Amino acid sequence: MAVKITHLTNGQQVRFANADGARRYAEIMGGGIDKWDFTVVPGEAGLPKLPGAVVNVPVWRMTSR
């Protein structure tokens, strides 16, 4: 089931394929779960169903030069 998270301070919204990905993003990139509002997104007709194992979390690498 898809989940949308909204930052409580700045209103940023991010959508995820599942709740695990949303929680992981909120903890690692977003400063903690307590700073986000989690909302279940109802299924949309015509879109493929993603397996529960998919986690859509972007990864940024910082390197020093």
PDBQT receptor file of N, H, CA, C and O in Angstrom, charges set to zero:
ATOM      1  N   MET A   1       0.842  -1.161   0.000  1.00  0.00    +0.000 N 
ATOM      2  CA  MET A   1       0.000   0.000   0.000  1.00  0.00    +0.000 C 
ATOM      3  C   MET A   1       0.895   1.234   0.000  1.00  0.00    +0.000 C 
ATOM      4  O   MET A   1       1.874   1.291   0.744  1.00  0.00    +0.000 OA
ATOM      5  N   ALA A   2       0.575   2.190  -0.804  1.00  0.00    +0.000 N 
ATOM      6  H   ALA A   2      -0.220   2.144  -1.409  1.00  0.00    +0.000 HD
ATOM      7  CA  ALA A   2       1.359   3.411  -0.938  1.00  0.00    +0.000 C 
ATOM      8  C   ALA A   2       1.130   4.325   0.266  1.00  0.00    +0.000 C 
ATOM      9  O   ALA A   2       0.052   4.351   0.860  1.00  0.00    +0.000 OA
ATOM     10  N   VAL A   3       2.181   5.071   0.603  1.00  0.00    +0.000 N 
ATOM     11  H   VAL A   3       3.057   5.049   0.121  1.00  0.00    +0.000 HD
ATOM     12  CA  VAL A   3       2.138   5.979   1.744  1.00  0.00    +0.000 C 
ATOM     13  C   VAL A   3       2.701   7.324   1.324  1.00  0.00    +0.000 C 
ATOM     14  O   VAL A   3       3.707   7.401   0.619  1.00  0.00    +0.000 OA
ATOM     15  N   LYS A   4       2.036   8.383   1.767  1.00  0.00    +0.000 N 
ATOM     16  H   LYS A   4       1.219   8.321   2.339  1.00  0.00    +0.000 HD
ATOM     17  CA  LYS A   4       2.526   9.743   1.534  1.00  0.00    +0.000 C 
ATOM     18  C   LYS A   4       2.883  10.330   2.886  1.00  0.00    +0.000 C 
ATOM     19  O   LYS A   4       2.106  10.240   3.837  1.00  0.00    +0.000 OA
ATOM     20  N   ILE A   5       4.080  10.940   2.967  1.00  0.00    +0.000 N 
ATOM     21  H   ILE A   5       4.710  11.012   2.195  1.00  0.00    +0.000 HD
ATOM     22  CA  ILE A   5       4.457  11.597   4.208  1.00  0.00    +0.000 C 
ATOM     23  C   ILE A   5       4.573  13.094   3.949  1.00  0.00    +0.000 C 
ATOM     24  O   ILE A   5       5.039  13.520   2.892  1.00  0.00    +0.000 OA
ATOM     25  N   THR A   6       4.145  13.881   4.925  1.00  0.00    +0.000 N 
ATOM     26  H   THR A   6       3.767  13.535   5.784  1.00  0.00    +0.000 HD
ATOM     27  CA  THR A   6       4.170  15.339   4.830  1.00  0.00    +0.000 C 
ATOM     28  C   THR A   6       4.936  15.889   6.023  1.00  0.00    +0.000 C 
ATOM     29  O   THR A   6       4.624  15.571   7.171  1.00  0.00    +0.000 OA
ATOM     30  N   HIS A   7       5.938  16.715   5.747  1.00  0.00    +0.000 N 
ATOM     31  H   HIS A   7       6.191  16.973   4.815  1.00  0.00    +0.000 HD
ATOM     32  CA  HIS A   7       6.727  17.314   6.828  1.00  0.00    +0.000 C 
ATOM     33  C   HIS A   7       5.859  18.325   7.569  1.00  0.00    +0.000 C 
ATOM     34  O   HIS A   7       5.189  19.149   6.946  1.00  0.00    +0.000 OA
ATOM     35  N   LEU A   8       5.870  18.262   8.885  1.00  0.00    +0.000 N 
ATOM     36  H   LEU A   8       6.414  17.593   9.392  1.00  0.00    +0.000 HD
ATOM     37  CA  LEU A   8       4.993  19.107   9.689  1.00  0.00    +0.000 C 
ATOM     38  C   LEU A   8       5.409  20.576   9.689  1.00  0.00    +0.000 C 
ATOM     39  O   LEU A   8       4.570  21.448   9.916  1.00  0.00    +0.000 OA
ATOM     40  N   THR A   9       6.684  20.868   9.440  1.00  0.00    +0.000 N 
ATOM     41  H   THR A   9       7.366  20.159   9.255  1.00  0.00    +0.000 HD
ATOM     42  CA  THR A   9       7.160  22.248   9.475  1.00  0.00    +0.000 C 
ATOM     43  C   THR A   9       7.068  22.947   8.131  1.00  0.00    +0.000 C 
ATOM     44  O   THR A   9       6.522  24.046   8.029  1.00  0.00    +0.000 OA
ATOM     45  N   ASN A  10       7.616  22.294   7.081  1.00  0.00    +0.000 N 
ATOM     46  H   ASN A  10       8.060  21.402   7.164  1.00  0.00    +0.000 HD
ATOM     47  CA  ASN A  10       7.705  22.982   5.787  1.00  0.00    +0.000 C 
ATOM     48  C   ASN A  10       6.717  22.484   4.732  1.00  0.00    +0.000 C 
ATOM     49  O   ASN A  10       6.673  23.043   3.637  1.00  0.00    +0.000 OA
ATOM     50  N   GLY A  11       5.930  21.460   5.023  1.00  0.00    +0.000 N 
ATOM     51  H   GLY A  11       5.965  21.006   5.913  1.00  0.00    +0.000 HD
ATOM     52  CA  GLY A  11       4.909  20.988   4.095  1.00  0.00    +0.000 C 
ATOM     53  C   GLY A  11       5.412  20.106   2.965  1.00  0.00    +0.000 C 
ATOM     54  O   GLY A  11       4.634  19.746   2.082  1.00  0.00    +0.000 OA
ATOM     55  N   GLN A  12       6.710  19.743   2.966  1.00  0.00    +0.000 N 
ATOM     56  H   GLN A  12       7.342  20.036   3.683  1.00  0.00    +0.000 HD
ATOM     57  CA  GLN A  12       7.251  18.874   1.923  1.00  0.00    +0.000 C 
ATOM     58  C   GLN A  12       6.507  17.549   1.925  1.00  0.00    +0.000 C 
ATOM     59  O   GLN A  12       6.256  16.973   2.983  1.00  0.00    +0.000 OA
ATOM     60  N   GLN A  13       6.150  17.059   0.724  1.00  0.00    +0.000 N 
ATOM     61  H   GLN A  13       6.354  17.527  -0.136  1.00  0.00    +0.000 HD
ATOM     62  CA  GLN A  13       5.450  15.786   0.609  1.00  0.00    +0.000 C 
ATOM     63  C   GLN A  13       6.286  14.815  -0.221  1.00  0.00    +0.000 C 
ATOM     64  O   GLN A  13       6.844  15.178  -1.257  1.00  0.00    +0.000 OA
ATOM     65  N   VAL A  14       6.361  13.565   0.261  1.00  0.00    +0.000 N 
ATOM     66  H   VAL A  14       5.908  13.270   1.102  1.00  0.00    +0.000 HD
ATOM     67  CA  VAL A  14       7.090  12.519  -0.433  1.00  0.00    +0.000 C 
ATOM     68  C   VAL A  14       6.208  11.280  -0.432  1.00  0.00    +0.000 C 
ATOM     69  O   VAL A  14       5.609  10.943   0.588  1.00  0.00    +0.000 OA
ATOM     70  N   ARG A  15       6.127  10.599  -1.577  1.00  0.00    +0.000 N 
ATOM     71  H   ARG A  15       6.614  10.873  -2.406  1.00  0.00    +0.000 HD
ATOM     72  CA  ARG A  15       5.287   9.406  -1.702  1.00  0.00    +0.000 C 
ATOM     73  C   ARG A  15       6.171   8.175  -1.818  1.00  0.00    +0.000 C 
ATOM     74  O   ARG A  15       7.213   8.202  -2.472  1.00  0.00    +0.000 OA
ATOM     75  N   PHE A  16       5.741   7.095  -1.174  1.00  0.00    +0.000 N 
ATOM     76  H   PHE A  16       4.894   7.073  -0.642  1.00  0.00    +0.000 HD
ATOM     77  CA  PHE A  16       6.502   5.850  -1.161  1.00  0.00    +0.000 C 
ATOM     78  C   PHE A  16       5.592   4.682  -1.507  1.00  0.00    +0.000 C 
ATOM     79  O   PHE A  16       4.378   4.750  -1.316  1.00  0.00    +0.000 OA
ATOM     80  N   ALA A  17       6.184   3.619  -2.012  1.00  0.00    +0.000 N 
ATOM     81  H   ALA A  17       7.170   3.563  -2.167  1.00  0.00    +0.000 HD
ATOM     82  CA  ALA A  17       5.429   2.423  -2.382  1.00  0.00    +0.000 C 
ATOM     83  C   ALA A  17       4.927   1.673  -1.156  1.00  0.00    +0.000 C 
ATOM     84  O   ALA A  17       3.931   0.953  -1.233  1.00  0.00    +0.000 OA
ATOM     85  N   ASN A  18       5.612   1.837  -0.021  1.00  0.00    +0.000 N 
ATOM     86  H   ASN A  18       6.421   2.422   0.041  1.00  0.00    +0.000 HD
ATOM     87  CA  ASN A  18       5.189   1.133   1.190  1.00  0.00    +0.000 C 
ATOM     88  C   ASN A  18       5.595   1.917   2.434  1.00  0.00    +0.000 C 
ATOM     89  O   ASN A  18       6.382   2.860   2.358  1.00  0.00    +0.000 OA
ATOM     90  N   ALA A  19       5.056   1.520   3.564  1.00  0.00    +0.000 N 
ATOM     91  H   ALA A  19       4.416   0.754   3.626  1.00  0.00    +0.000 HD
ATOM     92  CA  ALA A  19       5.292   2.236   4.817  1.00  0.00    +0.000 C 
ATOM     93  C   ALA A  19       6.716   2.077   5.317  1.00  0.00    +0.000 C 
ATOM     94  O   ALA A  19       7.246   2.986   5.955  1.00  0.00    +0.000 OA
ATOM     95  N   ASP A  20       7.353   0.936   5.042  1.00  0.00    +0.000 N 
ATOM     96  H   ASP A  20       6.923   0.197   4.523  1.00  0.00    +0.000 HD
ATOM     97  CA  ASP A  20       8.724   0.727   5.487  1.00  0.00    +0.000 C 
ATOM     98  C   ASP A  20       9.669   1.743   4.842  1.00  0.00    +0.000 C 
ATOM     99  O   ASP A  20      10.538   2.300   5.514  1.00  0.00    +0.000 OA
ATOM    100  N   GLY A  21       9.501   1.977   3.559  1.00  0.00    +0.000 N 
ATOM    101  H   GLY A  21       8.796   1.524   3.013  1.00  0.00    +0.000 HD
ATOM    102  CA  GLY A  21      10.320   2.969   2.867  1.00  0.00    +0.000 C 
ATOM    103  C   GLY A  21      10.085   4.366   3.409  1.00  0.00    +0.000 C 
ATOM    104  O   GLY A  21      11.028   5.142   3.562  1.00  0.00    +0.000 OA
ATOM    105  N   ALA A  22       8.843   4.690   3.698  1.00  0.00    +0.000 N 
ATOM    106  H   ALA A  22       8.077   4.059   3.574  1.00  0.00    +0.000 HD
ATOM    107  CA  ALA A  22       8.514   6.010   4.233  1.00  0.00    +0.000 C 
ATOM    108  C   ALA A  22       9.136   6.218   5.609  1.00  0.00    +0.000 C 
ATOM    109  O   ALA A  22       9.685   7.283   5.890  1.00  0.00    +0.000 OA
ATOM    110  N   ARG A  23       9.051   5.199   6.468  1.00  0.00    +0.000 N 
ATOM    111  H   ARG A  23       8.605   4.334   6.239  1.00  0.00    +0.000 HD
ATOM    112  CA  ARG A  23       9.644   5.302   7.803  1.00  0.00    +0.000 C 
ATOM    113  C   ARG A  23      11.160   5.436   7.719  1.00  0.00    +0.000 C 
ATOM    114  O   ARG A  23      11.765   6.223   8.447  1.00  0.00    +0.000 OA
ATOM    115  N   ARG A  24      11.764   4.664   6.829  1.00  0.00    +0.000 N 
ATOM    116  H   ARG A  24      11.273   4.024   6.237  1.00  0.00    +0.000 HD
ATOM    117  CA  ARG A  24      13.223   4.718   6.672  1.00  0.00    +0.000 C 
ATOM    118  C   ARG A  24      13.662   6.111   6.205  1.00  0.00    +0.000 C 
ATOM    119  O   ARG A  24      14.629   6.669   6.724  1.00  0.00    +0.000 OA
ATOM    120  N   TYR A  25      12.951   6.659   5.233  1.00  0.00    +0.000 N 
ATOM    121  H   TYR A  25      12.166   6.206   4.812  1.00  0.00    +0.000 HD
ATOM    122  CA  TYR A  25      13.278   8.003   4.741  1.00  0.00    +0.000 C 
ATOM    123  C   TYR A  25      13.143   9.039   5.852  1.00  0.00    +0.000 C 
ATOM    124  O   TYR A  25      14.012   9.894   6.025  1.00  0.00    +0.000 OA
ATOM    125  N   ALA A  26      12.048   8.955   6.599  1.00  0.00    +0.000 N 
ATOM    126  H   ALA A  26      11.342   8.260   6.458  1.00  0.00    +0.000 HD
ATOM    127  CA  ALA A  26      11.801   9.927   7.669  1.00  0.00    +0.000 C 
ATOM    128  C   ALA A  26      12.897   9.866   8.730  1.00  0.00    +0.000 C 
ATOM    129  O   ALA A  26      13.320  10.904   9.238  1.00  0.00    +0.000 OA
ATOM    130  N   GLU A  27      13.357   8.676   9.067  1.00  0.00    +0.000 N 
ATOM    131  H   GLU A  27      13.013   7.832   8.654  1.00  0.00    +0.000 HD
ATOM    132  CA  GLU A  27      14.396   8.516  10.078  1.00  0.00    +0.000 C 
ATOM    133  C   GLU A  27      15.754   8.996   9.578  1.00  0.00    +0.000 C 
ATOM    134  O   GLU A  27      16.446   9.733  10.280  1.00  0.00    +0.000 OA
ATOM    135  N   ILE A  28      16.143   8.585   8.369  1.00  0.00    +0.000 N 
ATOM    136  H   ILE A  28      15.581   7.986   7.798  1.00  0.00    +0.000 HD
ATOM    137  CA  ILE A  28      17.491   8.859   7.880  1.00  0.00    +0.000 C 
ATOM    138  C   ILE A  28      17.612  10.262   7.285  1.00  0.00    +0.000 C 
ATOM    139  O   ILE A  28      18.536  10.998   7.631  1.00  0.00    +0.000 OA
ATOM    140  N   MET A  29      16.698  10.637   6.402  1.00  0.00    +0.000 N 
ATOM    141  H   MET A  29      15.947  10.039   6.121  1.00  0.00    +0.000 HD
ATOM    142  CA  MET A  29      16.820  11.885   5.665  1.00  0.00    +0.000 C 
ATOM    143  C   MET A  29      15.981  13.014   6.268  1.00  0.00    +0.000 C 
ATOM    144  O   MET A  29      16.310  14.188   6.096  1.00  0.00    +0.000 OA
ATOM    145  N   GLY A  30      14.921  12.672   6.960  1.00  0.00    +0.000 N 
ATOM    146  H   GLY A  30      14.654  11.718   7.100  1.00  0.00    +0.000 HD
ATOM    147  CA  GLY A  30      13.958  13.681   7.377  1.00  0.00    +0.000 C 
ATOM    148  C   GLY A  30      14.017  14.135   8.813  1.00  0.00    +0.000 C 
ATOM    149  O   GLY A  30      13.159  14.909   9.239  1.00  0.00    +0.000 OA
ATOM    150  N   GLY A  31      14.997  13.686   9.580  1.00  0.00    +0.000 N 
ATOM    151  H   GLY A  31      15.694  13.058   9.233  1.00  0.00    +0.000 HD
ATOM    152  CA  GLY A  31      15.138  14.174  10.941  1.00  0.00    +0.000 C 
ATOM    153  C   GLY A  31      14.319  13.449  11.990  1.00  0.00    +0.000 C 
ATOM    154  O   GLY A  31      14.300  13.877  13.144  1.00  0.00    +0.000 OA
ATOM    155  N   GLY A  32      13.649  12.376  11.637  1.00  0.00    +0.000 N 
ATOM    156  H   GLY A  32      13.665  12.029  10.699  1.00  0.00    +0.000 HD
ATOM    157  CA  GLY A  32      12.885  11.597  12.610  1.00  0.00    +0.000 C 
ATOM    158  C   GLY A  32      11.420  11.466  12.239  1.00  0.00    +0.000 C 
ATOM    159  O   GLY A  32      10.844  12.333  11.581  1.00  0.00    +0.000 OA
ATOM    160  N   ILE A  33      10.839  10.377  12.668  1.00  0.00    +0.000 N 
ATOM    161  H   ILE A  33      11.307   9.673  13.202  1.00  0.00    +0.000 HD
ATOM    162  CA  ILE A  33       9.444  10.069  12.350  1.00  0.00    +0.000 C 
ATOM    163  C   ILE A  33       8.487  11.093  12.947  1.00  0.00    +0.000 C 
ATOM    164  O   ILE A  33       7.443  11.384  12.363  1.00  0.00    +0.000 OA
ATOM    165  N   ASP A  34       8.839  11.639  14.107  1.00  0.00    +0.000 N 
ATOM    166  H   ASP A  34       9.687  11.402  14.581  1.00  0.00    +0.000 HD
ATOM    167  CA  ASP A  34       7.941  12.567  14.802  1.00  0.00    +0.000 C 
ATOM    168  C   ASP A  34       7.755  13.887  14.063  1.00  0.00    +0.000 C 
ATOM    169  O   ASP A  34       6.874  14.667  14.423  1.00  0.00    +0.000 OA
ATOM    170  N   LYS A  35       8.560  14.157  13.043  1.00  0.00    +0.000 N 
ATOM    171  H   LYS A  35       9.276  13.523  12.750  1.00  0.00    +0.000 HD
ATOM    172  CA  LYS A  35       8.449  15.401  12.277  1.00  0.00    +0.000 C 
ATOM    173  C   LYS A  35       7.628  15.241  11.002  1.00  0.00    +0.000 C 
ATOM    174  O   LYS A  35       7.548  16.168  10.196  1.00  0.00    +0.000 OA
ATOM    175  N   TRP A  36       7.011  14.060  10.811  1.00  0.00    +0.000 N 
ATOM    176  H   TRP A  36       7.076  13.307  11.465  1.00  0.00    +0.000 HD
ATOM    177  CA  TRP A  36       6.276  13.769   9.585  1.00  0.00    +0.000 C 
ATOM    178  C   TRP A  36       4.884  13.263   9.911  1.00  0.00    +0.000 C 
ATOM    179  O   TRP A  36       4.671  12.609  10.931  1.00  0.00    +0.000 OA
ATOM    180  N   ASP A  37       3.929  13.575   9.024  1.00  0.00    +0.000 N 
ATOM    181  H   ASP A  37       4.102  14.106   8.195  1.00  0.00    +0.000 HD
ATOM    182  CA  ASP A  37       2.562  13.050   9.100  1.00  0.00    +0.000 C 
ATOM    183  C   ASP A  37       2.434  11.972   8.033  1.00  0.00    +0.000 C 
ATOM    184  O   ASP A  37       2.674  12.245   6.857  1.00  0.00    +0.000 OA
ATOM    185  N   PHE A  38       2.061  10.753   8.415  1.00  0.00    +0.000 N 
ATOM    186  H   PHE A  38       1.867  10.532   9.371  1.00  0.00    +0.000 HD
ATOM    187  CA  PHE A  38       1.960   9.620   7.496  1.00  0.00    +0.000 C 
ATOM    188  C   PHE A  38       0.508   9.436   7.068  1.00  0.00    +0.000 C 
ATOM    189  O   PHE A  38      -0.393   9.426   7.907  1.00  0.00    +0.000 OA
ATOM    190  N   THR A  39       0.279   9.289   5.751  1.00  0.00    +0.000 N 
ATOM    191  H   THR A  39       1.011   9.297   5.069  1.00  0.00    +0.000 HD
ATOM    192  CA  THR A  39      -1.061   9.109   5.204  1.00  0.00    +0.000 C 
ATOM    193  C   THR A  39      -1.051   7.955   4.215  1.00  0.00    +0.000 C 
ATOM    194  O   THR A  39      -0.188   7.896   3.339  1.00  0.00    +0.000 OA
ATOM    195  N   VAL A  40      -2.010   7.028   4.348  1.00  0.00    +0.000 N 
ATOM    196  H   VAL A  40      -2.711   7.076   5.059  1.00  0.00    +0.000 HD
ATOM    197  CA  VAL A  40      -2.143   5.929   3.394  1.00  0.00    +0.000 C 
ATOM    198  C   VAL A  40      -2.816   6.467   2.141  1.00  0.00    +0.000 C 
ATOM    199  O   VAL A  40      -3.843   7.141   2.218  1.00  0.00    +0.000 OA
ATOM    200  N   VAL A  41      -2.226   6.163   0.977  1.00  0.00    +0.000 N 
ATOM    201  H   VAL A  41      -1.392   5.615   0.914  1.00  0.00    +0.000 HD
ATOM    202  CA  VAL A  41      -2.771   6.613  -0.301  1.00  0.00    +0.000 C 
ATOM    203  C   VAL A  41      -3.639   5.491  -0.863  1.00  0.00    +0.000 C 
ATOM    204  O   VAL A  41      -3.160   4.367  -1.017  1.00  0.00    +0.000 OA
ATOM    205  N   PRO A  42      -4.911   5.773  -1.172  1.00  0.00    +0.000 N 
ATOM    206  CA  PRO A  42      -5.770   4.725  -1.729  1.00  0.00    +0.000 C 
ATOM    207  C   PRO A  42      -5.238   4.247  -3.076  1.00  0.00    +0.000 C 
ATOM    208  O   PRO A  42      -4.582   4.997  -3.798  1.00  0.00    +0.000 OA
ATOM    209  N   GLY A  43      -5.528   2.987  -3.406  1.00  0.00    +0.000 N 
ATOM    210  H   GLY A  43      -6.060   2.377  -2.819  1.00  0.00    +0.000 HD
ATOM    211  CA  GLY A  43      -5.069   2.415  -4.668  1.00  0.00    +0.000 C 
ATOM    212  C   GLY A  43      -5.605   3.189  -5.857  1.00  0.00    +0.000 C 
ATOM    213  O   GLY A  43      -6.743   3.658  -5.850  1.00  0.00    +0.000 OA
ATOM    214  N   GLU A  44      -4.772   3.314  -6.874  1.00  0.00    +0.000 N 
ATOM    215  H   GLU A  44      -3.847   2.933  -6.879  1.00  0.00    +0.000 HD
ATOM    216  CA  GLU A  44      -5.162   4.044  -8.076  1.00  0.00    +0.000 C 
ATOM    217  C   GLU A  44      -5.306   3.056  -9.229  1.00  0.00    +0.000 C 
ATOM    218  O   GLU A  44      -4.420   2.233  -9.456  1.00  0.00    +0.000 OA
ATOM    219  N   ALA A  45      -6.403   3.134  -9.946  1.00  0.00    +0.000 N 
ATOM    220  H   ALA A  45      -7.123   3.803  -9.761  1.00  0.00    +0.000 HD
ATOM    221  CA  ALA A  45      -6.658   2.232 -11.063  1.00  0.00    +0.000 C 
ATOM    222  C   ALA A  45      -5.661   2.491 -12.185  1.00  0.00    +0.000 C 
ATOM    223  O   ALA A  45      -5.324   3.639 -12.474  1.00  0.00    +0.000 OA
ATOM    224  N   GLY A  46      -5.193   1.421 -12.814  1.00  0.00    +0.000 N 
ATOM    225  H   GLY A  46      -5.467   0.488 -12.580  1.00  0.00    +0.000 HD
ATOM    226  CA  GLY A  46      -4.310   1.563 -13.957  1.00  0.00    +0.000 C 
ATOM    227  C   GLY A  46      -2.834   1.566 -13.620  1.00  0.00    +0.000 C 
ATOM    228  O   GLY A  46      -2.002   1.480 -14.522  1.00  0.00    +0.000 OA
ATOM    229  N   LEU A  47      -2.486   1.664 -12.347  1.00  0.00    +0.000 N 
ATOM    230  H   LEU A  47      -3.162   1.734 -11.614  1.00  0.00    +0.000 HD
ATOM    231  CA  LEU A  47      -1.080   1.639 -11.969  1.00  0.00    +0.000 C 
ATOM    232  C   LEU A  47      -0.692   0.228 -11.541  1.00  0.00    +0.000 C 
ATOM    233  O   LEU A  47      -1.481  -0.458 -10.890  1.00  0.00    +0.000 OA
ATOM    234  N   PRO A  48       0.515  -0.213 -11.899  1.00  0.00    +0.000 N 
ATOM    235  CA  PRO A  48       0.939  -1.558 -11.499  1.00  0.00    +0.000 C 
ATOM    236  C   PRO A  48       1.163  -1.642  -9.991  1.00  0.00    +0.000 C 
ATOM    237  O   PRO A  48       1.581  -0.673  -9.357  1.00  0.00    +0.000 OA
ATOM    238  N   LYS A  49       0.882  -2.798  -9.439  1.00  0.00    +0.000 N 
ATOM    239  H   LYS A  49       0.543  -3.585  -9.954  1.00  0.00    +0.000 HD
ATOM    240  CA  LYS A  49       1.115  -3.020  -8.011  1.00  0.00    +0.000 C 
ATOM    241  C   LYS A  49       2.589  -3.362  -7.811  1.00  0.00    +0.000 C 
ATOM    242  O   LYS A  49       3.133  -4.220  -8.507  1.00  0.00    +0.000 OA
ATOM    243  N   LEU A  50       3.229  -2.688  -6.859  1.00  0.00    +0.000 N 
ATOM    244  H   LEU A  50       2.787  -1.991  -6.294  1.00  0.00    +0.000 HD
ATOM    245  CA  LEU A  50       4.622  -2.963  -6.558  1.00  0.00    +0.000 C 
ATOM    246  C   LEU A  50       4.707  -3.987  -5.437  1.00  0.00    +0.000 C 
ATOM    247  O   LEU A  50       3.894  -3.961  -4.513  1.00  0.00    +0.000 OA
ATOM    248  N   PRO A  51       5.674  -4.883  -5.506  1.00  0.00    +0.000 N 
ATOM    249  CA  PRO A  51       5.816  -5.855  -4.414  1.00  0.00    +0.000 C 
ATOM    250  C   PRO A  51       6.219  -5.146  -3.126  1.00  0.00    +0.000 C 
ATOM    251  O   PRO A  51       6.827  -4.076  -3.165  1.00  0.00    +0.000 OA
ATOM    252  N   GLY A  52       5.883  -5.736  -2.002  1.00  0.00    +0.000 N 
ATOM    253  H   GLY A  52       5.389  -6.604  -1.970  1.00  0.00    +0.000 HD
ATOM    254  CA  GLY A  52       6.158  -5.123  -0.714  1.00  0.00    +0.000 C 
ATOM    255  C   GLY A  52       7.632  -4.932  -0.411  1.00  0.00    +0.000 C 
ATOM    256  O   GLY A  52       7.981  -4.135   0.460  1.00  0.00    +0.000 OA
ATOM    257  N   ALA A  53       8.512  -5.652  -1.117  1.00  0.00    +0.000 N 
ATOM    258  H   ALA A  53       8.229  -6.299  -1.825  1.00  0.00    +0.000 HD
ATOM    259  CA  ALA A  53       9.940  -5.570  -0.836  1.00  0.00    +0.000 C 
ATOM    260  C   ALA A  53      10.593  -4.331  -1.455  1.00  0.00    +0.000 C 
ATOM    261  O   ALA A  53      11.751  -4.039  -1.156  1.00  0.00    +0.000 OA
ATOM    262  N   VAL A  54       9.887  -3.610  -2.296  1.00  0.00    +0.000 N 
ATOM    263  H   VAL A  54       8.947  -3.847  -2.539  1.00  0.00    +0.000 HD
ATOM    264  CA  VAL A  54      10.472  -2.443  -2.953  1.00  0.00    +0.000 C 
ATOM    265  C   VAL A  54      10.518  -1.276  -1.976  1.00  0.00    +0.000 C 
ATOM    266  O   VAL A  54       9.510  -0.929  -1.359  1.00  0.00    +0.000 OA
ATOM    267  N   VAL A  55      11.693  -0.676  -1.841  1.00  0.00    +0.000 N 
ATOM    268  H   VAL A  55      12.511  -0.957  -2.341  1.00  0.00    +0.000 HD
ATOM    269  CA  VAL A  55      11.865   0.493  -0.986  1.00  0.00    +0.000 C 
ATOM    270  C   VAL A  55      12.445   1.595  -1.852  1.00  0.00    +0.000 C 
ATOM    271  O   VAL A  55      13.565   1.473  -2.348  1.00  0.00    +0.000 OA
ATOM    272  N   ASN A  56      11.698   2.660  -2.035  1.00  0.00    +0.000 N 
ATOM    273  H   ASN A  56      10.788   2.759  -1.632  1.00  0.00    +0.000 HD
ATOM    274  CA  ASN A  56      12.137   3.770  -2.872  1.00  0.00    +0.000 C 
ATOM    275  C   ASN A  56      12.736   4.859  -2.001  1.00  0.00    +0.000 C 
ATOM    276  O   ASN A  56      12.067   5.833  -1.657  1.00  0.00    +0.000 OA
ATOM    277  N   VAL A  57      13.998   4.688  -1.648  1.00  0.00    +0.000 N 
ATOM    278  H   VAL A  57      14.542   3.896  -1.928  1.00  0.00    +0.000 HD
ATOM    279  CA  VAL A  57      14.696   5.667  -0.837  1.00  0.00    +0.000 C 
ATOM    280  C   VAL A  57      15.902   6.162  -1.630  1.00  0.00    +0.000 C 
ATOM    281  O   VAL A  57      16.798   5.376  -1.933  1.00  0.00    +0.000 OA
ATOM    282  N   PRO A  58      15.941   7.445  -1.969  1.00  0.00    +0.000 N 
ATOM    283  CA  PRO A  58      17.091   7.942  -2.715  1.00  0.00    +0.000 C 
ATOM    284  C   PRO A  58      18.340   7.936  -1.842  1.00  0.00    +0.000 C 
ATOM    285  O   PRO A  58      18.273   8.135  -0.629  1.00  0.00    +0.000 OA
ATOM    286  N   VAL A  59      19.475   7.705  -2.482  1.00  0.00    +0.000 N 
ATOM    287  H   VAL A  59      19.530   7.543  -3.467  1.00  0.00    +0.000 HD
ATOM    288  CA  VAL A  59      20.738   7.660  -1.749  1.00  0.00    +0.000 C 
ATOM    289  C   VAL A  59      21.659   8.724  -2.326  1.00  0.00    +0.000 C 
ATOM    290  O   VAL A  59      21.926   8.747  -3.527  1.00  0.00    +0.000 OA
ATOM    291  N   TRP A  60      22.138   9.599  -1.460  1.00  0.00    +0.000 N 
ATOM    292  H   TRP A  60      21.921   9.580  -0.484  1.00  0.00    +0.000 HD
ATOM    293  CA  TRP A  60      23.093  10.611  -1.877  1.00  0.00    +0.000 C 
ATOM    294  C   TRP A  60      24.402  10.319  -1.172  1.00  0.00    +0.000 C 
ATOM    295  O   TRP A  60      24.430  10.018   0.021  1.00  0.00    +0.000 OA
ATOM    296  N   ARG A  61      25.480  10.413  -1.924  1.00  0.00    +0.000 N 
ATOM    297  H   ARG A  61      25.457  10.658  -2.893  1.00  0.00    +0.000 HD
ATOM    298  CA  ARG A  61      26.807  10.211  -1.335  1.00  0.00    +0.000 C 
ATOM    299  C   ARG A  61      27.539  11.528  -1.264  1.00  0.00    +0.000 C 
ATOM    300  O   ARG A  61      27.558  12.296  -2.226  1.00  0.00    +0.000 OA
ATOM    301  N   MET A  62      28.132  11.783  -0.134  1.00  0.00    +0.000 N 
ATOM    302  H   MET A  62      28.116  11.159   0.647  1.00  0.00    +0.000 HD
ATOM    303  CA  MET A  62      28.903  13.010   0.020  1.00  0.00    +0.000 C 
ATOM    304  C   MET A  62      30.387  12.632  -0.020  1.00  0.00    +0.000 C 
ATOM    305  O   MET A  62      30.823  11.730   0.695  1.00  0.00    +0.000 OA
ATOM    306  N   THR A  63      31.139  13.311  -0.838  1.00  0.00    +0.000 N 
ATOM    307  H   THR A  63      30.786  14.045  -1.419  1.00  0.00    +0.000 HD
ATOM    308  CA  THR A  63      32.572  13.062  -0.916  1.00  0.00    +0.000 C 
ATOM    309  C   THR A  63      33.313  14.352  -0.686  1.00  0.00    +0.000 C 
ATOM    310  O   THR A  63      32.853  15.425  -1.079  1.00  0.00    +0.000 OA
ATOM    311  N   SER A  64      34.439  14.251  -0.062  1.00  0.00    +0.000 N 
ATOM    312  H   SER A  64      34.813  13.380   0.257  1.00  0.00    +0.000 HD
ATOM    313  CA  SER A  64      35.272  15.448   0.127  1.00  0.00    +0.000 C 
ATOM    314  C   SER A  64      36.357  15.441  -0.935  1.00  0.00    +0.000 C 
ATOM    315  O   SER A  64      36.896  14.392  -1.289  1.00  0.00    +0.000 OA
ATOM    316  N   ARG A  65      36.660  16.604  -1.426  1.00  0.00    +0.000 N 
ATOM    317  H   ARG A  65      36.222  17.456  -1.139  1.00  0.00    +0.000 HD
ATOM    318  CA  ARG A  65      37.676  16.712  -2.473  1.00  0.00    +0.000 C 
ATOM    319  C   ARG A  65      38.840  17.508  -1.979  1.00  0.00    +0.000 C 
ATOM    320  O   ARG A  65      39.804  17.713  -2.715  1.00  0.00    +0.000 OA
TER     321      ARG A  65
